[in-house]
């Protein structure tokens, strides 16, 4: 009698599947997919799929996972029947677009936009407003809901004129961004008399002066030189 023993060699190109789930630039709280990606390996061994390989196959399938982070996943044994499936998840990065009110006060009649759902979560305090969005998302600032935020008439600041945030139209963001509300110091022109050596000059000698509000300090400046018989040492100003 003779006994024969069969010898099997593991298949080196056994197929297995990676099911990729992902979030888009208009992420609304739900994952997209799965997108099935086929890989091969040796039967009985662990899969050895790499992130860059998954990204390359998704790019070929025209699926954008830029600005996404691949969550950790577990390699699995490759079954001879080709039925191994590995789920992977690409989580969209979230960025913040912040609007700093720069000391300005929101007018009492104005209501800022708000939202608690993606793709545009809007949160505000008395000093700023923040829009949290999926990285790569485009905000349309022409949308009516952003009118109050971008209007210079919505904010006041004593001694200053508001010039707004200086943005409009559609803007796309892939990283945290901050805008600061612009203000221009108000300028006032006044008339004054020069009083020197007990002599008050007439209004014909009055000169203009400028008061500027800068960093909460009031600066009074002269325009032109004093007359020949009025000196800085003994001069005072009576305001008008």
C-alpha atoms as one frame of an Amber mdcrd trajectory, in Angstrom:
protein
   0.000   0.000   0.000   1.089   3.509  -0.632  -0.107   6.759   0.991   0.058
  10.072  -0.819  -0.210  13.404   0.958  -1.464  16.424  -0.899   0.608  19.591
  -0.531  -1.114  22.934  -0.684   0.563  26.264  -1.332  -1.150  29.403  -0.088
  -2.498  31.571  -2.837  -0.561  34.848  -2.919  -3.169  36.859  -4.785  -6.332
  36.170  -2.833  -8.662  39.110  -3.041 -10.072  40.972  -0.042 -12.179  44.121
   0.194 -11.738  47.435   1.966 -15.052  49.248   2.428 -14.288  52.975   2.682
 -16.737  55.333   4.364 -16.102  59.061   4.110 -17.461  62.543   4.772 -17.764
  65.185   2.057 -17.115  68.952   2.095 -20.872  69.378   2.588 -20.927  66.897
   5.462 -24.360  66.862   7.081 -23.672  64.422   9.927 -23.896  61.266   7.799
 -21.136  59.151   6.253 -21.045  58.417   2.520 -20.211  54.996   1.097 -19.127
  52.373   1.357 -16.809  52.530  -1.614 -15.553  48.970  -2.167 -11.809  48.752
  -2.892 -10.155  45.479  -3.909  -6.730  44.379  -2.635  -4.848  41.063  -2.760
  -2.665  39.149  -0.349  -1.608  35.679   0.778  -4.327  33.360   2.058  -4.105
  32.848   5.815  -1.914  35.882   6.443  -3.019  39.270   7.805  -3.958  42.025
   5.445  -1.331  44.724   5.098  -3.251  47.554   3.484  -1.697  51.037   3.790
  -3.422  54.409   4.082  -1.706  55.803   0.983  -2.952  52.816  -1.017  -6.527
  53.403   0.123  -6.292  57.122  -0.702  -4.865  56.338  -4.158  -7.736  53.998
  -5.004 -10.303  56.519  -3.766  -8.690  59.233  -5.891  -8.960  56.930  -8.919
 -12.653  56.564  -8.079 -12.854  60.395  -7.951 -13.723  60.436  -4.262 -12.210
  63.387  -2.409 -10.832  62.533   1.019  -8.375  65.429   1.137  -8.724  67.286
   4.446  -9.958  64.038   6.016  -8.324  61.964   8.740  -8.329  58.183   8.443
  -9.446  56.643  11.716  -7.539  53.635  13.043  -8.653  50.235  11.709  -7.767
  46.571  12.297  -5.952  44.357   9.785  -7.726  41.002   9.351  -6.909  37.455
   8.247  -7.241  36.857   4.512  -9.792  34.112   3.918  -9.243  31.778   0.992
 -12.760  32.372  -0.291 -11.976  36.062  -0.775 -14.642  37.131   1.695 -12.503
  39.259   4.018 -13.904  42.783   4.426 -12.232  45.639   6.300 -14.300  48.767
   7.050 -12.356  52.066   7.208 -13.613  55.559   7.993 -12.346  58.914   6.743
 -13.462  61.677   9.099 -13.659  65.178   7.629 -11.543  67.740   9.495 -13.576
  70.569  11.020 -12.261  74.132  10.770 -13.408  77.330  12.469 -14.033  80.648
  10.723 -14.030  83.271  13.477 -15.277  86.864  13.360 -13.709  89.006  16.092
 -15.889  92.023  16.973 -12.773  93.971  18.052 -14.482  95.713  20.957 -17.536
  96.640  18.926 -21.063  96.325  20.298 -23.843  94.666  18.346 -26.809  96.975
  17.841 -29.794  95.912  19.944 -32.040  95.669  16.885 -29.711  93.241  15.073
 -29.929  89.437  15.284 -26.893  87.396  14.224 -27.288  84.086  12.367 -27.207
  80.819  14.310 -27.216  77.118  13.412 -26.658  73.866  15.299 -26.246  71.546
  12.302 -23.550  70.938   9.692 -22.318  71.915   7.227 -22.375  75.356   8.918
 -22.619  75.374  12.706 -22.842  79.019  13.837 -22.144  80.065  17.432 -21.835
  83.595  18.798 -20.978  85.487  21.993 -20.923  89.199  22.792 -17.374  89.445
  21.418 -17.246  87.096  18.413 -19.058  84.739  16.047 -17.662  81.379  14.905
 -18.738  79.232  11.948 -17.625  75.590  12.197 -17.515  73.843   8.823 -16.093
  70.698   7.170 -12.655  71.469   5.707 -12.998  72.357   2.034 -16.539  73.666
   2.434 -17.506  76.903   0.658 -19.470  79.544   2.574 -21.656  81.831   0.481
 -21.521  85.169   2.299 -24.034  86.567  -0.192 -26.610  84.404   1.591 -29.205
  86.560   3.319 -28.498  84.962   6.699 -25.057  86.617   6.784 -26.321  90.141
   5.983 -26.446  91.274   9.625 -22.953  89.940  10.377 -21.291  91.661   7.422
 -23.139  94.973   7.621 -21.031  97.792   9.104 -24.268  99.297  10.430 -24.688
  96.330  12.804 -21.873  97.384  15.158 -20.970 100.506  17.111 -17.892 101.643
  19.044 -17.586 104.998  20.788 -15.272 107.316  18.873 -15.022 105.052  15.846
 -16.709 104.378  12.516 -17.235 100.691  11.651 -15.853  99.537   8.296 -17.012
  95.902   8.501 -15.081  92.652   8.002 -14.147  93.274   4.370 -15.324  89.957
   2.932 -18.118  88.990   0.530 -19.176  86.369  -1.987 -18.093  82.734  -1.806
 -15.106  81.715   0.323 -13.603  78.207   0.714 -11.731  77.220   3.889  -9.338
  74.348   4.600  -7.906  75.726   7.853  -8.900  77.882  10.813  -9.347  81.525
   9.770 -10.039  84.697  11.761 -11.414  88.049  10.615 -11.294  91.215  12.735
 -13.979  93.885  12.552 -12.510  97.123  11.171 -12.871 100.518  12.846 -11.620
 103.968  11.815 -11.046 106.659  14.457 -13.519 109.532  14.156 -11.993 112.977
  13.507 -13.571 116.187  14.849 -12.726 119.780  13.843 -13.273 122.518  16.442
 -12.645 126.282  16.687 -10.793 127.761  19.671  -9.378 131.120  20.929  -5.773
 131.604  22.013  -5.479 133.396  25.374  -2.050 134.877  26.202  -0.797 137.669
  28.506  -4.398 138.346  29.566  -5.301 139.025  25.950  -7.905 136.981  24.120
  -7.479 136.866  20.365 -10.567 137.317  18.273 -12.211 134.610  16.244 -10.222
 135.903  13.300  -7.202 134.376  15.014  -9.006 131.113  15.738  -7.356 128.078
  14.300  -8.617 124.558  13.665  -7.680 121.759  15.991  -8.186 118.027  15.598
  -9.286 115.580  18.271  -8.534 111.941  17.455  -9.559 108.910  19.467  -6.653
 106.484  19.424  -6.474 103.457  21.779  -8.939 105.180  24.124  -6.722 108.294
  24.501  -7.890 111.747  23.365  -5.247 113.660  21.401  -5.644 117.428  20.810
  -3.424 118.789  18.020  -2.922 122.297  16.619  -3.048 123.173  12.943  -0.660
 126.042  12.073   1.698 128.115  14.233   0.717 130.488  17.031   0.854 134.247
  16.286   4.096 136.049  17.035   3.024 137.370  20.429   1.480 134.129  21.678
   3.896 131.510  22.962   3.478 127.922  24.095   4.690 128.756  27.609   1.807
 131.005  28.525  -0.986 129.817  26.289  -4.252 128.170  27.298  -7.215 127.014
  25.288 -10.879 127.637  25.991 -12.952 124.972  24.282 -15.878 125.495  21.927
